[in-house]
Amino acid sequence: DVKVTQSSRYLVKRTGEKVFLECVQDMDHENMFWYRQDPGLGLRLIYFSYDVKMKEKGDIPEGYSVSREKKERFSLILESASTNQTSMYLCASSLFPEDSPSPYEQYFGPGTRLTVT
Amino acid sequence: DQQVKQNSPSLSVQEGRISILNCDYTNSMFDYFLWYKKYPAEGPTFLISISSIKDKNEDGRFTVFLNKSAKHLSLHIVPSQPGDSAVYFCAASSAYGNKLVFGAGTILRVKS
């Protein structure tokens, strides 16, 4: 079974703090993704990476950065947390579609509920 | 601009009846569609998918129908069970990328 783990289930931070969210997958997947989930807005892509040290902006990258130094690990960084970044953050991983028996299927971690006060 | 739309925020169904969740998309380049289920405090889990070369895919109680001309897909759950109560997300991808575009989700409540 694919396992995607996230460093924290719940996190409370203060405005202006630098926040690190860590994600690790154990299935040697090339692609990794960071989303945020907000009521009525679904899952919105923040950043994704298709290889070590490679990153691409998603739909809402402002206020975030990412790091992928190892294939299995993808970190999301909030440089200076703000209250509008209070959300559920979800990490996911996947194979390249041509390598997968289930193309485009992404495997998700349990999520981190971040509250910024 | 929402490329994938789930226009029903919620749906309530009696146990044993059919649940039909709908999804519309605007991007004609999308050629692969997936449904995910999400329980509170858990990550989404993959349910079923369909390629644009098909118009139907079935897996047990779950069937996805695709109408390419209408840019519409639907997920049918028969019979619905209380454990199916969750948020259902529709997602789409194109052959030109590894990304998924998600809809806003539909909350399904199955009443016993």
mmCIF file of N, CA and C in Angstrom, chain B residues 20-64:
data_model
loop_
_atom_site.group_PDB
_atom_site.id
_atom_site.type_symbol
_atom_site.label_atom_id
_atom_site.label_comp_id
_atom_site.label_asym_id
_atom_site.label_seq_id
_atom_site.Cartn_x
_atom_site.Cartn_y
_atom_site.Cartn_z
ATOM 1 N N ILE B 20 -26.782 10.018 -6.995
ATOM 2 C CA ILE B 20 -26.217 10.487 -8.262
ATOM 3 C C ILE B 20 -25.525 11.815 -8.008
ATOM 4 N N LEU B 21 -24.223 11.813 -8.214
ATOM 5 C CA LEU B 21 -23.431 13.031 -8.037
ATOM 6 C C LEU B 21 -22.967 13.499 -9.409
ATOM 7 N N ASN B 22 -23.084 14.780 -9.659
ATOM 8 C CA ASN B 22 -22.823 15.325 -10.982
ATOM 9 C C ASN B 22 -21.598 16.230 -11.008
ATOM 10 N N CYS B 23 -21.013 16.315 -12.193
ATOM 11 C CA CYS B 23 -19.805 17.111 -12.381
ATOM 12 C C CYS B 23 -19.796 17.624 -13.821
ATOM 13 N N ASP B 24 -19.493 18.890 -14.016
ATOM 14 C CA ASP B 24 -19.373 19.471 -15.346
ATOM 15 C C ASP B 24 -17.979 20.055 -15.518
ATOM 16 N N TYR B 25 -17.485 20.031 -16.722
ATOM 17 C CA TYR B 25 -16.165 20.607 -16.979
ATOM 18 C C TYR B 25 -16.214 21.474 -18.223
ATOM 19 N N THR B 26 -15.256 22.383 -18.302
ATOM 20 C CA THR B 26 -15.264 23.325 -19.429
ATOM 21 C C THR B 26 -14.095 23.110 -20.388
ATOM 22 N N ASN B 27 -13.033 22.499 -19.923
ATOM 23 C CA ASN B 27 -11.830 22.359 -20.738
ATOM 24 C C ASN B 27 -11.924 21.106 -21.619
ATOM 25 N N SER B 28 -12.008 21.300 -22.908
ATOM 26 C CA SER B 28 -12.156 20.161 -23.822
ATOM 27 C C SER B 28 -10.877 19.324 -23.941
ATOM 28 N N MET B 29 -9.776 19.814 -23.352
ATOM 29 C CA MET B 29 -8.531 19.040 -23.370
ATOM 30 C C MET B 29 -8.515 17.957 -22.288
ATOM 31 N N PHE B 30 -9.411 18.036 -21.329
ATOM 32 C CA PHE B 30 -9.463 17.004 -20.296
ATOM 33 C C PHE B 30 -9.825 15.669 -20.938
ATOM 34 N N ASP B 31 -9.072 14.627 -20.592
ATOM 35 C CA ASP B 31 -9.364 13.334 -21.186
ATOM 36 C C ASP B 31 -9.342 12.198 -20.162
ATOM 37 N N TYR B 32 -9.222 12.552 -18.889
ATOM 38 C CA TYR B 32 -9.250 11.516 -17.853
ATOM 39 C C TYR B 32 -9.916 12.113 -16.630
ATOM 40 N N PHE B 33 -10.819 11.348 -16.042
ATOM 41 C CA PHE B 33 -11.629 11.879 -14.944
ATOM 42 C C PHE B 33 -11.634 10.895 -13.780
ATOM 43 N N LEU B 34 -11.576 11.450 -12.580
ATOM 44 C CA LEU B 34 -11.500 10.619 -11.388
ATOM 45 C C LEU B 34 -12.509 11.126 -10.354
ATOM 46 N N TRP B 35 -12.957 10.225 -9.512
ATOM 47 C CA TRP B 35 -13.760 10.580 -8.348
ATOM 48 C C TRP B 35 -13.009 10.160 -7.093
ATOM 49 N N TYR B 36 -13.015 11.066 -6.126
ATOM 50 C CA TYR B 36 -12.395 10.811 -4.830
ATOM 51 C C TYR B 36 -13.461 10.969 -3.758
ATOM 52 N N LYS B 37 -13.276 10.219 -2.670
ATOM 53 C CA LYS B 37 -14.143 10.323 -1.510
ATOM 54 C C LYS B 37 -13.301 10.812 -0.339
ATOM 55 N N LYS B 38 -13.890 11.678 0.475
ATOM 56 C CA LYS B 38 -13.120 12.200 1.609
ATOM 57 C C LYS B 38 -13.990 12.207 2.861
ATOM 58 N N TYR B 39 -13.491 11.529 3.899
ATOM 59 C CA TYR B 39 -14.107 11.602 5.222
ATOM 60 C C TYR B 39 -13.451 12.735 6.000
ATOM 61 N N PRO B 40 -14.154 13.301 6.983
ATOM 62 C CA PRO B 40 -13.571 14.366 7.816
ATOM 63 C C PRO B 40 -12.256 13.920 8.453
ATOM 64 N N ALA B 41 -11.301 14.811 8.508
ATOM 65 C CA ALA B 41 -10.006 14.573 9.151
ATOM 66 C C ALA B 41 -9.198 13.453 8.480
ATOM 67 N N GLU B 42 -9.533 13.113 7.238
ATOM 68 C CA GLU B 42 -8.740 12.150 6.477
ATOM 69 C C GLU B 42 -8.429 12.737 5.106
ATOM 70 N N GLY B 43 -7.406 12.197 4.463
ATOM 71 C CA GLY B 43 -7.137 12.608 3.092
ATOM 72 C C GLY B 43 -8.104 11.959 2.122
ATOM 73 N N PRO B 44 -8.288 12.550 0.944
ATOM 74 C CA PRO B 44 -9.158 11.942 -0.074
ATOM 75 C C PRO B 44 -8.621 10.578 -0.498
ATOM 76 N N THR B 45 -9.539 9.676 -0.812
ATOM 77 C CA THR B 45 -9.149 8.367 -1.338
ATOM 78 C C THR B 45 -9.804 8.165 -2.696
ATOM 79 N N PHE B 46 -9.053 7.566 -3.574
ATOM 80 C CA PHE B 46 -9.503 7.326 -4.942
ATOM 81 C C PHE B 46 -10.670 6.346 -4.961
ATOM 82 N N LEU B 47 -11.646 6.647 -5.793
ATOM 83 C CA LEU B 47 -12.844 5.801 -5.873
ATOM 84 C C LEU B 47 -12.926 5.088 -7.221
ATOM 85 N N ILE B 48 -12.964 5.853 -8.284
ATOM 86 C CA ILE B 48 -13.151 5.287 -9.613
ATOM 87 C C ILE B 48 -12.728 6.326 -10.638
ATOM 88 N N SER B 49 -12.346 5.863 -11.828
ATOM 89 C CA SER B 49 -11.924 6.794 -12.870
ATOM 90 C C SER B 49 -12.503 6.366 -14.221
ATOM 91 N N ILE B 50 -12.392 7.257 -15.185
ATOM 92 C CA ILE B 50 -12.838 6.942 -16.538
ATOM 93 C C ILE B 50 -12.005 7.722 -17.540
ATOM 94 N N SER B 51 -11.635 7.044 -18.587
ATOM 95 C CA SER B 51 -10.935 7.681 -19.691
ATOM 96 C C SER B 51 -11.958 8.219 -20.686
ATOM 97 N N SER B 52 -11.548 9.218 -21.449
ATOM 98 C CA SER B 52 -12.487 9.834 -22.389
ATOM 99 C C SER B 52 -12.837 8.934 -23.570
ATOM 100 N N ILE B 53 -12.131 7.825 -23.699
ATOM 101 C CA ILE B 53 -12.481 6.904 -24.788
ATOM 102 C C ILE B 53 -13.646 5.996 -24.394
ATOM 103 N N LYS B 54 -14.049 6.075 -23.126
ATOM 104 C CA LYS B 54 -15.180 5.280 -22.654
ATOM 105 C C LYS B 54 -16.326 6.194 -22.272
ATOM 106 N N ASP B 55 -17.519 5.620 -22.162
ATOM 107 C CA ASP B 55 -18.630 6.410 -21.639
ATOM 108 C C ASP B 55 -19.179 5.854 -20.324
ATOM 109 N N LYS B 56 -18.601 4.757 -19.884
ATOM 110 C CA LYS B 56 -19.076 4.152 -18.630
ATOM 111 C C LYS B 56 -17.968 3.308 -18.036
ATOM 112 N N ASN B 57 -17.861 3.369 -16.710
ATOM 113 C CA ASN B 57 -16.951 2.473 -16.003
ATOM 114 C C ASN B 57 -17.618 2.081 -14.690
ATOM 115 N N GLU B 58 -17.532 0.794 -14.387
ATOM 116 C CA GLU B 58 -18.272 0.262 -13.240
ATOM 117 C C GLU B 58 -17.317 -0.447 -12.292
ATOM 118 N N ASP B 59 -17.531 -0.269 -10.999
ATOM 119 C CA ASP B 59 -16.737 -0.968 -10.002
ATOM 120 C C ASP B 59 -17.636 -1.222 -8.801
ATOM 121 N N GLY B 60 -18.199 -2.416 -8.764
ATOM 122 C CA GLY B 60 -19.084 -2.746 -7.654
ATOM 123 C C GLY B 60 -20.314 -1.868 -7.628
ATOM 124 N N ARG B 61 -20.525 -1.177 -6.521
ATOM 125 C CA ARG B 61 -21.709 -0.307 -6.387
ATOM 126 C C ARG B 61 -21.530 1.052 -7.075
ATOM 127 N N PHE B 62 -20.345 1.303 -7.591
ATOM 128 C CA PHE B 62 -20.024 2.612 -8.149
ATOM 129 C C PHE B 62 -19.914 2.543 -9.670
ATOM 130 N N THR B 63 -20.597 3.454 -10.339
ATOM 131 C CA THR B 63 -20.519 3.564 -11.789
ATOM 132 C C THR B 63 -20.325 5.018 -12.152
ATOM 133 N N VAL B 64 -19.378 5.274 -13.056
ATOM 134 C CA VAL B 64 -19.189 6.635 -13.549
ATOM 135 C C VAL B 64 -19.598 6.662 -15.012
#
